[in-house]
Tab-separated table of C-alpha atoms in Angstrom:
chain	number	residue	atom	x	y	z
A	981	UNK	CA	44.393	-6.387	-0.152
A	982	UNK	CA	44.073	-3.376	1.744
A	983	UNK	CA	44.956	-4.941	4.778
A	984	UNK	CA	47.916	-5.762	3.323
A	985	UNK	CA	48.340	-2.291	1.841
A	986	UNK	CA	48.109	-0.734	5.613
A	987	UNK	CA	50.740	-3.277	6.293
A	988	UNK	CA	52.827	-1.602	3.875
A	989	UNK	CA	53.160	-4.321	0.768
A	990	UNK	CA	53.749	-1.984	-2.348
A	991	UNK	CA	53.147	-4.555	-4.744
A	992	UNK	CA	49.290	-5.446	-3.487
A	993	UNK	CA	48.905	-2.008	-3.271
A	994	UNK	CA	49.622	-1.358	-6.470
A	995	UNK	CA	46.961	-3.880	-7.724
A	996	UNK	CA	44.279	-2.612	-5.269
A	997	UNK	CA	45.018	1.100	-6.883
A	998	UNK	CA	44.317	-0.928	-9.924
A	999	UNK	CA	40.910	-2.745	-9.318
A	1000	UNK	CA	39.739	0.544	-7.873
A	1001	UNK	CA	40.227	2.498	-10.467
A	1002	UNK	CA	38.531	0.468	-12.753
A	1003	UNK	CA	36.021	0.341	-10.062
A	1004	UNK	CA	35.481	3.819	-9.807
A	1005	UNK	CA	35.695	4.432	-13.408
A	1006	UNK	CA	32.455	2.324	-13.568
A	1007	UNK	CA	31.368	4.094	-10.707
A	1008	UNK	CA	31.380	7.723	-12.239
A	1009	UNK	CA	30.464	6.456	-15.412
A	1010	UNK	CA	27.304	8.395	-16.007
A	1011	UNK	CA	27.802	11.038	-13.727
A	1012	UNK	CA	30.926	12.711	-15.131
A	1013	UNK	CA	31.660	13.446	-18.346
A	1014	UNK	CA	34.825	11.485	-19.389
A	1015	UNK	CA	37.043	14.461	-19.654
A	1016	UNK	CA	36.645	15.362	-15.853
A	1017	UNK	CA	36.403	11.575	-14.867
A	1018	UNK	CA	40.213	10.990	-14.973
A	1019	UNK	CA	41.208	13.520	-12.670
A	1020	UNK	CA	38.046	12.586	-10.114
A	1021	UNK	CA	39.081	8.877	-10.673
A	1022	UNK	CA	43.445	10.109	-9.395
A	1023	UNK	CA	41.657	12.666	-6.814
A	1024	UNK	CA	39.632	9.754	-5.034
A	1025	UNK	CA	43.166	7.292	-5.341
A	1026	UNK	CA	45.029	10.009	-3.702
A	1027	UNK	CA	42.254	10.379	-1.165
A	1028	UNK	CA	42.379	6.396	-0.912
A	1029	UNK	CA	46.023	6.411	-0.137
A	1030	UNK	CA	46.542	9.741	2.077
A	1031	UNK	CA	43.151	8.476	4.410
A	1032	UNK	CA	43.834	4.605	4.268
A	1033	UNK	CA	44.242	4.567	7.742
A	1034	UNK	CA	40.625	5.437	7.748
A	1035	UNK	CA	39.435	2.023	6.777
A	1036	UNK	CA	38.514	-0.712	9.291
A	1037	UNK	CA	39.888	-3.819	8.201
A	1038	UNK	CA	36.940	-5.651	10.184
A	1039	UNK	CA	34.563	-4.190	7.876
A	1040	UNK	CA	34.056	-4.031	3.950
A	1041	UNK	CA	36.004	-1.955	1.439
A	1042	UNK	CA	33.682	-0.912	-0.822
A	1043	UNK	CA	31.170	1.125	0.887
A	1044	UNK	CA	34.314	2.438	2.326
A	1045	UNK	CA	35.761	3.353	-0.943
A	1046	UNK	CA	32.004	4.584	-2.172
A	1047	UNK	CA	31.683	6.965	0.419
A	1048	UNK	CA	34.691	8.899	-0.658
A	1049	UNK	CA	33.944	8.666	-4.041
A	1050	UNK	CA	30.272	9.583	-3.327
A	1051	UNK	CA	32.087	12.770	-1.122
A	1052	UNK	CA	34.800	13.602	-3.522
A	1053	UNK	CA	32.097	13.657	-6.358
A	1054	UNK	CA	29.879	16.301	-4.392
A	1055	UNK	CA	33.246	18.375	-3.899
A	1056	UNK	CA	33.690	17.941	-7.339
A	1057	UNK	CA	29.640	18.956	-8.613
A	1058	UNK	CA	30.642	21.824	-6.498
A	1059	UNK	CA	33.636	23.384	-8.029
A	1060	UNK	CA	33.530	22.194	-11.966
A	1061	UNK	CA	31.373	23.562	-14.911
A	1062	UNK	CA	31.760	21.117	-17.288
A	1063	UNK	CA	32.360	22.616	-20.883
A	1064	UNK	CA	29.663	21.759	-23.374
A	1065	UNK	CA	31.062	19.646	-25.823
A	1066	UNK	CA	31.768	16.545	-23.655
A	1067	UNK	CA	29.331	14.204	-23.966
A	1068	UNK	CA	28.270	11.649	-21.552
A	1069	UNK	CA	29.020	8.435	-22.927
A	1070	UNK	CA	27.642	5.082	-21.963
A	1071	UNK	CA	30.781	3.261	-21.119
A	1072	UNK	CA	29.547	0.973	-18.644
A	1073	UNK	CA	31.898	-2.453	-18.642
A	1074	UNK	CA	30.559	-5.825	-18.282
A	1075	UNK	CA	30.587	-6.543	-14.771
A	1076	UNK	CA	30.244	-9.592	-12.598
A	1077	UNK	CA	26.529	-10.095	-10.682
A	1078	UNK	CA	27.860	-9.562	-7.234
A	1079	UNK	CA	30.249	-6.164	-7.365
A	1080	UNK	CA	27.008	-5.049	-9.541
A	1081	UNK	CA	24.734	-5.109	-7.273
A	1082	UNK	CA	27.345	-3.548	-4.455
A	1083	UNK	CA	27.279	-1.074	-7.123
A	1084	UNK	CA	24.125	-0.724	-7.808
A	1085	UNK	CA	23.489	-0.316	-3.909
A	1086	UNK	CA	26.237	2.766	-3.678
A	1087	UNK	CA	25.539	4.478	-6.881
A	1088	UNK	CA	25.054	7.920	-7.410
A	1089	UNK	CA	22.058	7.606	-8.642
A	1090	UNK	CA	20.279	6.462	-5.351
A	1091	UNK	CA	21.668	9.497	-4.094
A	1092	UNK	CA	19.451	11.555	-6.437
A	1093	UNK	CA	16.453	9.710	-5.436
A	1094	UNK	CA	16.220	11.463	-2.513
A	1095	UNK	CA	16.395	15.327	-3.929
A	1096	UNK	CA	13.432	16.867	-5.280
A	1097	UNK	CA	12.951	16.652	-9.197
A	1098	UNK	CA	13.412	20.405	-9.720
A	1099	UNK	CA	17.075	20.239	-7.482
A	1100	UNK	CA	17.836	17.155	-9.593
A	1101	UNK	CA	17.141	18.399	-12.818
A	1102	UNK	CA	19.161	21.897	-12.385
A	1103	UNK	CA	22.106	20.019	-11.095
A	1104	UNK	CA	22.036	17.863	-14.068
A	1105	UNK	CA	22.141	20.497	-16.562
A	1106	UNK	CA	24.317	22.839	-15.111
A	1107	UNK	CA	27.140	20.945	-13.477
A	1108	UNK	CA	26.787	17.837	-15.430
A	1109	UNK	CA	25.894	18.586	-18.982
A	1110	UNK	CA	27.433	21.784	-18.761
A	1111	UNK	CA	24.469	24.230	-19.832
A	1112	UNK	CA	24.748	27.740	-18.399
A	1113	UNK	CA	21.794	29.168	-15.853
A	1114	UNK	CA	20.173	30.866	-18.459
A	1115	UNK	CA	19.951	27.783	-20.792
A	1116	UNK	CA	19.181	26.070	-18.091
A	1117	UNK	CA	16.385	28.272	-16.988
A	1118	UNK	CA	15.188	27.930	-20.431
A	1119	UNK	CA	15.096	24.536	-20.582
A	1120	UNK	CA	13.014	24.028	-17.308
A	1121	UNK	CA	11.234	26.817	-17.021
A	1122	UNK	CA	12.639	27.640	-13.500
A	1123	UNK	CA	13.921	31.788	-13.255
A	1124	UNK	CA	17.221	31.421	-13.135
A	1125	UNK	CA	17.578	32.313	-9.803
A	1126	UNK	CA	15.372	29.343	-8.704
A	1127	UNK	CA	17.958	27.331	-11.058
A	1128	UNK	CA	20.909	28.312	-8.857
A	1129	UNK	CA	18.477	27.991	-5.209
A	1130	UNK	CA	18.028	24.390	-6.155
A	1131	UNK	CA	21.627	24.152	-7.216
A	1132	UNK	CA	22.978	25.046	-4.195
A	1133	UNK	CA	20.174	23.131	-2.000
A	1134	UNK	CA	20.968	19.747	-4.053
A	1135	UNK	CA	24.239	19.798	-3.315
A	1136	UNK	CA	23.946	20.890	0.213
A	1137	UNK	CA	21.508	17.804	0.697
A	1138	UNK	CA	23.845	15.416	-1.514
A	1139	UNK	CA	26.581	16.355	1.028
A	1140	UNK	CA	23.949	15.277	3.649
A	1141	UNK	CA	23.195	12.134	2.483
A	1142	UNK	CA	26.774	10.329	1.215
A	1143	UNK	CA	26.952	7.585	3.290
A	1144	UNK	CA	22.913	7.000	2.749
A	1145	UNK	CA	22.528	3.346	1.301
A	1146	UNK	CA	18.993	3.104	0.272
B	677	UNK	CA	43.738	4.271	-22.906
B	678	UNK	CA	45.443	4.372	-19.903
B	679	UNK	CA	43.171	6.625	-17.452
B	680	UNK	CA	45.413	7.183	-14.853
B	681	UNK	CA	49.418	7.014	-15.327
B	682	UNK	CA	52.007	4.104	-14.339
B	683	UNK	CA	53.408	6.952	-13.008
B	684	UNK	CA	50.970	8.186	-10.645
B	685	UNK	CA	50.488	4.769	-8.816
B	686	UNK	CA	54.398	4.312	-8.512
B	687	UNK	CA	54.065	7.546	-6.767
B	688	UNK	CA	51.854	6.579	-4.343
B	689	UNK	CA	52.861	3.035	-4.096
B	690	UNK	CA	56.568	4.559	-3.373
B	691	UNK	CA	54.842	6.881	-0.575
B	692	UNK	CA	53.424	3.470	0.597
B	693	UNK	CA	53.994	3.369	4.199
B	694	UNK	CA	52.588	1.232	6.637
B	695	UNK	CA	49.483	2.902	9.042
B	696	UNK	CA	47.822	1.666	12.148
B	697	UNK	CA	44.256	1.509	11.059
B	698	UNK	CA	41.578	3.503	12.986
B	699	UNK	CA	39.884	1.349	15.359
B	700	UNK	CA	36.229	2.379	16.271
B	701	UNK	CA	37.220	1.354	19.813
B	702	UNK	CA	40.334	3.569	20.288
B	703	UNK	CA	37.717	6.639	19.822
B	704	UNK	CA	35.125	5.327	21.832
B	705	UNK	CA	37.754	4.953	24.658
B	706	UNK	CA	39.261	8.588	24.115
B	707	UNK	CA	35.628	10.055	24.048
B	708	UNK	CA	35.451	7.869	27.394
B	709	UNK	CA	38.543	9.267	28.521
B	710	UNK	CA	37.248	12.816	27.846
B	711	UNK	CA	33.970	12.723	29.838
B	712	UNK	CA	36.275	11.181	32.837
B	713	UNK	CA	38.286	14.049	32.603
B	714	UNK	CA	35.053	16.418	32.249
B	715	UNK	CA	33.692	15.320	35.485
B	716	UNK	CA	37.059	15.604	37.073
B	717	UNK	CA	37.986	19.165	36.292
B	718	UNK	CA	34.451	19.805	37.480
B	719	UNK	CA	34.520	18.149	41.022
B	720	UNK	CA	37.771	20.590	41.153
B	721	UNK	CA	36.172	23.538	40.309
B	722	UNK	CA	32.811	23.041	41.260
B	723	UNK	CA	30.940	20.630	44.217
B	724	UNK	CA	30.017	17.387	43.338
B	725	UNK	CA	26.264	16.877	44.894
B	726	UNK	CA	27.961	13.135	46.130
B	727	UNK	CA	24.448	12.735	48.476
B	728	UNK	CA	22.028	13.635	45.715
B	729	UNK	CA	24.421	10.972	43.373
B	730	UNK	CA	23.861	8.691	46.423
B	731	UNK	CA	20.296	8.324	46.057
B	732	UNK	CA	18.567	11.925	48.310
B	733	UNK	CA	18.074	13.234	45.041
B	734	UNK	CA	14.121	13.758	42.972
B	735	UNK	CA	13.857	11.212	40.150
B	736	UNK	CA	14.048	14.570	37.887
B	737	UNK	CA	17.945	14.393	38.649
B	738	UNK	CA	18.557	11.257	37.578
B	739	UNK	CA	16.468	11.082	34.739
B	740	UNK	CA	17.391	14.411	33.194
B	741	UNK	CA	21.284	13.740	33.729
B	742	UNK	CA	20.738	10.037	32.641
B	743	UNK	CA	19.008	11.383	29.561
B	744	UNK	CA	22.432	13.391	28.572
B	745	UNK	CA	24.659	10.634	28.993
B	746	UNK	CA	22.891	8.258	27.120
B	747	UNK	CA	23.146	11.442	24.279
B	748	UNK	CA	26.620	12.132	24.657
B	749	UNK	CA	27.494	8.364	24.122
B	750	UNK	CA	25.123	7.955	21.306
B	751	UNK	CA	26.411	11.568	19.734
B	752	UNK	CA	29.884	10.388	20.179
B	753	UNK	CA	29.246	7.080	18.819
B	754	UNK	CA	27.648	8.637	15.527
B	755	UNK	CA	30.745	10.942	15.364
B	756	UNK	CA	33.404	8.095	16.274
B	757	UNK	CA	31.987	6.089	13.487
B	758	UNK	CA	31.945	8.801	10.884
B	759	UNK	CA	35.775	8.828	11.073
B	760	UNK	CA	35.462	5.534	9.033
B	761	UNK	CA	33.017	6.131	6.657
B	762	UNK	CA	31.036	3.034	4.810
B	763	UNK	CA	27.797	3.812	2.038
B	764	UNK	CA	25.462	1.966	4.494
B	765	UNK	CA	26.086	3.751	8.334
B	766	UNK	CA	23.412	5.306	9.856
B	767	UNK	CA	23.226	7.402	12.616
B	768	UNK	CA	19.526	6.885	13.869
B	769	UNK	CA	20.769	6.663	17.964
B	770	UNK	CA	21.505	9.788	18.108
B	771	UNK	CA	19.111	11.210	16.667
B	772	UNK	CA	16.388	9.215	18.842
B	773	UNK	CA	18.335	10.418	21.368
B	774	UNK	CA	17.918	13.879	21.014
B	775	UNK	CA	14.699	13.480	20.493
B	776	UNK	CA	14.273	11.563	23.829
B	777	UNK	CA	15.919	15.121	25.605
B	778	UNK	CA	13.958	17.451	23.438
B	779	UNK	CA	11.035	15.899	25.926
B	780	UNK	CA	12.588	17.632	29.496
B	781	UNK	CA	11.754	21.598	27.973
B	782	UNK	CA	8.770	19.894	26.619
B	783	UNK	CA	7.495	18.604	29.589
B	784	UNK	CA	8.490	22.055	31.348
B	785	UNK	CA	6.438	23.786	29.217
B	786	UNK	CA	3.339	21.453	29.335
B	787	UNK	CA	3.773	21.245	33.036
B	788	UNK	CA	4.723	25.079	33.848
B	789	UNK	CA	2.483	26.787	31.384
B	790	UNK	CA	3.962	29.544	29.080
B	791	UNK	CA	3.715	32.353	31.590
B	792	UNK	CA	6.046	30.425	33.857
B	793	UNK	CA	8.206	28.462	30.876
B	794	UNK	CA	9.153	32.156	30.022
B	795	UNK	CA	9.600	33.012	33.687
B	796	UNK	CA	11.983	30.446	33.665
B	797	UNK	CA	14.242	31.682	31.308
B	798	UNK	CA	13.832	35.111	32.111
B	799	UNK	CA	14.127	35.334	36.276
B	800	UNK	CA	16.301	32.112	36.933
B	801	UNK	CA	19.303	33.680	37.761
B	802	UNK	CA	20.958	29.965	38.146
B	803	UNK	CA	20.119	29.630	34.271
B	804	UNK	CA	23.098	31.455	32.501
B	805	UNK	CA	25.942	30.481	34.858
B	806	UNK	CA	24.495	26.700	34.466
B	807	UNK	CA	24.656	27.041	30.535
B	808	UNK	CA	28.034	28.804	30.770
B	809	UNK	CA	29.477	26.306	32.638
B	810	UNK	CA	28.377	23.191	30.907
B	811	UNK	CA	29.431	24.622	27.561
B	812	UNK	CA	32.680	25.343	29.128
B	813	UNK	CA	32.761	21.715	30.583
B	814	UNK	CA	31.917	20.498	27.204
B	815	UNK	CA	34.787	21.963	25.461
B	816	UNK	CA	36.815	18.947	26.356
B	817	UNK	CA	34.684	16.531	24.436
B	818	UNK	CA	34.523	19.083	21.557
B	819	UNK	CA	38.504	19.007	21.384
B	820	UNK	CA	38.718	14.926	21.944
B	821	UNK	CA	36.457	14.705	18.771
B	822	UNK	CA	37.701	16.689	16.618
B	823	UNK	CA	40.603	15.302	16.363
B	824	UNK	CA	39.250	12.122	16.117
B	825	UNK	CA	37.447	13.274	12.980
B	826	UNK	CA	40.866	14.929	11.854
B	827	UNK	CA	42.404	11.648	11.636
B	828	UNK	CA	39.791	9.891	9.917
B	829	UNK	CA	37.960	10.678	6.803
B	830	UNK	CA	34.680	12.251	7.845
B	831	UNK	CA	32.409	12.341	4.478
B	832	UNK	CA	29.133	14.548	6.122
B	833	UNK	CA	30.632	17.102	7.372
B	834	UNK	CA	27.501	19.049	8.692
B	835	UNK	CA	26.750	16.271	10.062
B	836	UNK	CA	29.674	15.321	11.808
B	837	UNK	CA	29.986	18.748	13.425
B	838	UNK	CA	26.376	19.015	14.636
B	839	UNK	CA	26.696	15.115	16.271
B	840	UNK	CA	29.969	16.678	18.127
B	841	UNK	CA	28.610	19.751	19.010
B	842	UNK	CA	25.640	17.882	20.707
B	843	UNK	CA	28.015	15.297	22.133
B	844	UNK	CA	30.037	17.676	23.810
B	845	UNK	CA	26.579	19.967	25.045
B	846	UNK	CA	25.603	17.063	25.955
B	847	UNK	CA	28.653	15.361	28.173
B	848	UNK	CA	29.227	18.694	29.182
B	849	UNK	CA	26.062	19.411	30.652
B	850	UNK	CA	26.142	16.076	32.096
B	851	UNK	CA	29.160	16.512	33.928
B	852	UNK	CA	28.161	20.252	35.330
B	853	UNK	CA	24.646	18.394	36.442
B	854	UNK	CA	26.353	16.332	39.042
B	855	UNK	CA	27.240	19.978	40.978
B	856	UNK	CA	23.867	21.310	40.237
B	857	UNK	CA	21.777	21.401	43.388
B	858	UNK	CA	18.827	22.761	41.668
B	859	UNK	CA	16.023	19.885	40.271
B	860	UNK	CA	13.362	21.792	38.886
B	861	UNK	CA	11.774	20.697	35.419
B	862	UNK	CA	11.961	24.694	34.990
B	863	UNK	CA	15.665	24.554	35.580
B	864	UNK	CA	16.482	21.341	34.479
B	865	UNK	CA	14.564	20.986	31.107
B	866	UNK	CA	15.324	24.479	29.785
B	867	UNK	CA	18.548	25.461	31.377
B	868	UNK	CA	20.929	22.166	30.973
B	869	UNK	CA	19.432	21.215	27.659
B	870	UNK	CA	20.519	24.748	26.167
B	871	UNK	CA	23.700	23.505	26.272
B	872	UNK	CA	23.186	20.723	23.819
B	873	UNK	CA	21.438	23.161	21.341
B	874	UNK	CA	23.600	25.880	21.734
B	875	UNK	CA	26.652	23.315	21.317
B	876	UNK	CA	24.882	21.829	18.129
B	877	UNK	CA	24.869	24.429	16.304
B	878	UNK	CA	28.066	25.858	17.340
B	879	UNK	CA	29.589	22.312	16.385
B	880	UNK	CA	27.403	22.535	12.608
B	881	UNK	CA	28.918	26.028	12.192
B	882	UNK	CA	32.592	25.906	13.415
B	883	UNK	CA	33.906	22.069	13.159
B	884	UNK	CA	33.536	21.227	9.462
B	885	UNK	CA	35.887	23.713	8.600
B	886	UNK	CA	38.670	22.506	11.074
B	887	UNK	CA	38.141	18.333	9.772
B	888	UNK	CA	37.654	19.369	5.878
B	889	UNK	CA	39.919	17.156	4.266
């Protein structure tokens, strides 16, 4: 389909904005709170379609697609607080064995793996859940200026490692 | 509910025009193309050492200028390919390869002692204009890849720079090597390896702001 899209066929294209956006939906699912995760979903689509050059049509599409989600979700950690009363909801859709475990492969979480708990846990309460450094502080015991250090050396690593599979 | 609007992809459906896809090959050939023309402006400014190339020259030539080719092709290969970015690519070449030329001031050191390593830098007045030059010489590489990474969609941007910055030390140096006539480890392994540090972190600071996309 995305062949076909760089060809310039509106109509598949229009299907392949489709399937990835319920792609990426699933994708972001517990990583952004559903208020945000419309606009990241239409800021990766627009990505998609202003960089579709960028994808080799001799190799896959989905780690191709992951690896701008995966970058435009970093960008995204980066810039938005999220307010406190969304709530991350567990909307993940039934989904068939083989795109899970492409999934499953590219999710954020592996990215996570790789941070140290501390950097981890501040970036989940602050730009996730939305708690403010001080709450945050007080929920981990860090000083709140160790809260914002591991902030900003999370996402400087996550940056680092988007196009890390394993 | 519908997450994103009708609207938005017959927007970019409408915008839908057909693109030549970015071929891994196309870069590798301009990055080619750019080292060519390296070595060129070079022999024009400089003297190609054709009889040391022909063979009259100590191994430490040809390994220490075969060591920075094989790093500006593996550099520029890790930088080509993160133009087309794909959860899964790894970049472990290059880095072995740096690692490979982090031996030549390595093996200056061991071999020269401190006293002299710092000699070295200190007295050889060949040192600077070598560094200069290559860095100069290297710009050409720098320029070919960064606008190979501003067509693409480079996702590690850090990265990205640093692997150009290195590739174009490195091709750089390479190219200003072949009018060296100096083949020293002292020289060699401190004065036209600077160039791939000093372009590394020149290329970590000052290209992820110009292929930020």
């Amino acid at each position: 389909m995305m062949a076909a899209a760089q060809n310039g066929d509106r109509a598949v294209y229009r299907v392949l904005l489709a399937e990835a956006q319920l792609w990426l939906e699933r994708f972001f699912a517990k990583r952004v709170p559903p208020a945000q995760r419309d606009d990241l979903v239409q800021e990766v689509l627009l990505a998609v379609h202003n960089k579709r050059a960028s994808w080799d049509p001799s190799r896959p599409f989905f780690p191709w697609l992951a690896a701008i989600a995966r970058y435009r979700w970093v960008d995204h950690l980066r810039k938005v607080y999220r307010s406190a009363e969304d709530e991350l909801g567990d909307h993940d859709a039934a989904q068939d064995s083989e795109e899970e475990v492409v999934m499953a492969r590219m999710s954020l979480e592996r990215l996570f793996v790789h941070l140290p708990e501390k950097q981890v846990e501040a970036i989940e309460l602050v730009k996730i859940e939305g708690l403010s450094i001080a709450e945050a502080s007080a929920r981990t015991g860090q000083s709140e200026s160790l809260v914002k250090v591991n902030i900003h050396r999370g996402l400087k690593k996550l940056s680092a490692l988007v196009e890390k599979a394993d | 509910m519908n997450r994103v609007s009708n609207h938005f992809f017959d927007q970019l459906a409408g915008d839908l025009a057909p693109v030549r896809p970015i071929r891994r090959s196309r870069g590798i050939a301009l990055v080619a193309v750019a080292a060519i023309v390296t070595i060129v402006l070079v022999a024009l400014f400089g003297e190609l050492q054709t009889h040391m190339i022909a063979g009259q020259a100590t191994p430490m030539f040809f390994v220490t200028n075969g060591m920075l080719a094989l790093l500006g092709a593996a550099s520029s290969l890790a930088v080509v390919r993160m133009a087309t970015p794909q959860v899964g690519s790894g970049h472990e070449g290059a880095r072995w390869s740096a690692g490979m030329v982090a031996l030549l001031p390595v093996t200056a050191l061991i071999m020269l002692g401190a006293t002299h390593f710092l000699a070295a830098i200190m007295e050889d007045s060949h040192g600077v204009p070598c560094l200069l030059a290559s860095i100069t010489a290297g710009l050409v590489t720098a320029i070919a890849l960064v606008f190979w990474l501003r067509r693409g969609a480079p996702v590690s941007l850090t990265s990205a720079g640093t692997y150009a910055g290195v590739a174009a030390g490195a091709i750089g140096s390479f190219a200003y090597g072949l009018t060296c006539p100096i083949e020293t480890i002292g020289h060699l392994g401190i004065w036209h390896v600077a160039p791939v540090l000093v372009g590394g972190i020149a290329g970590r600071l000052a290209i992820p702001p110009l292929v930020r996309w």
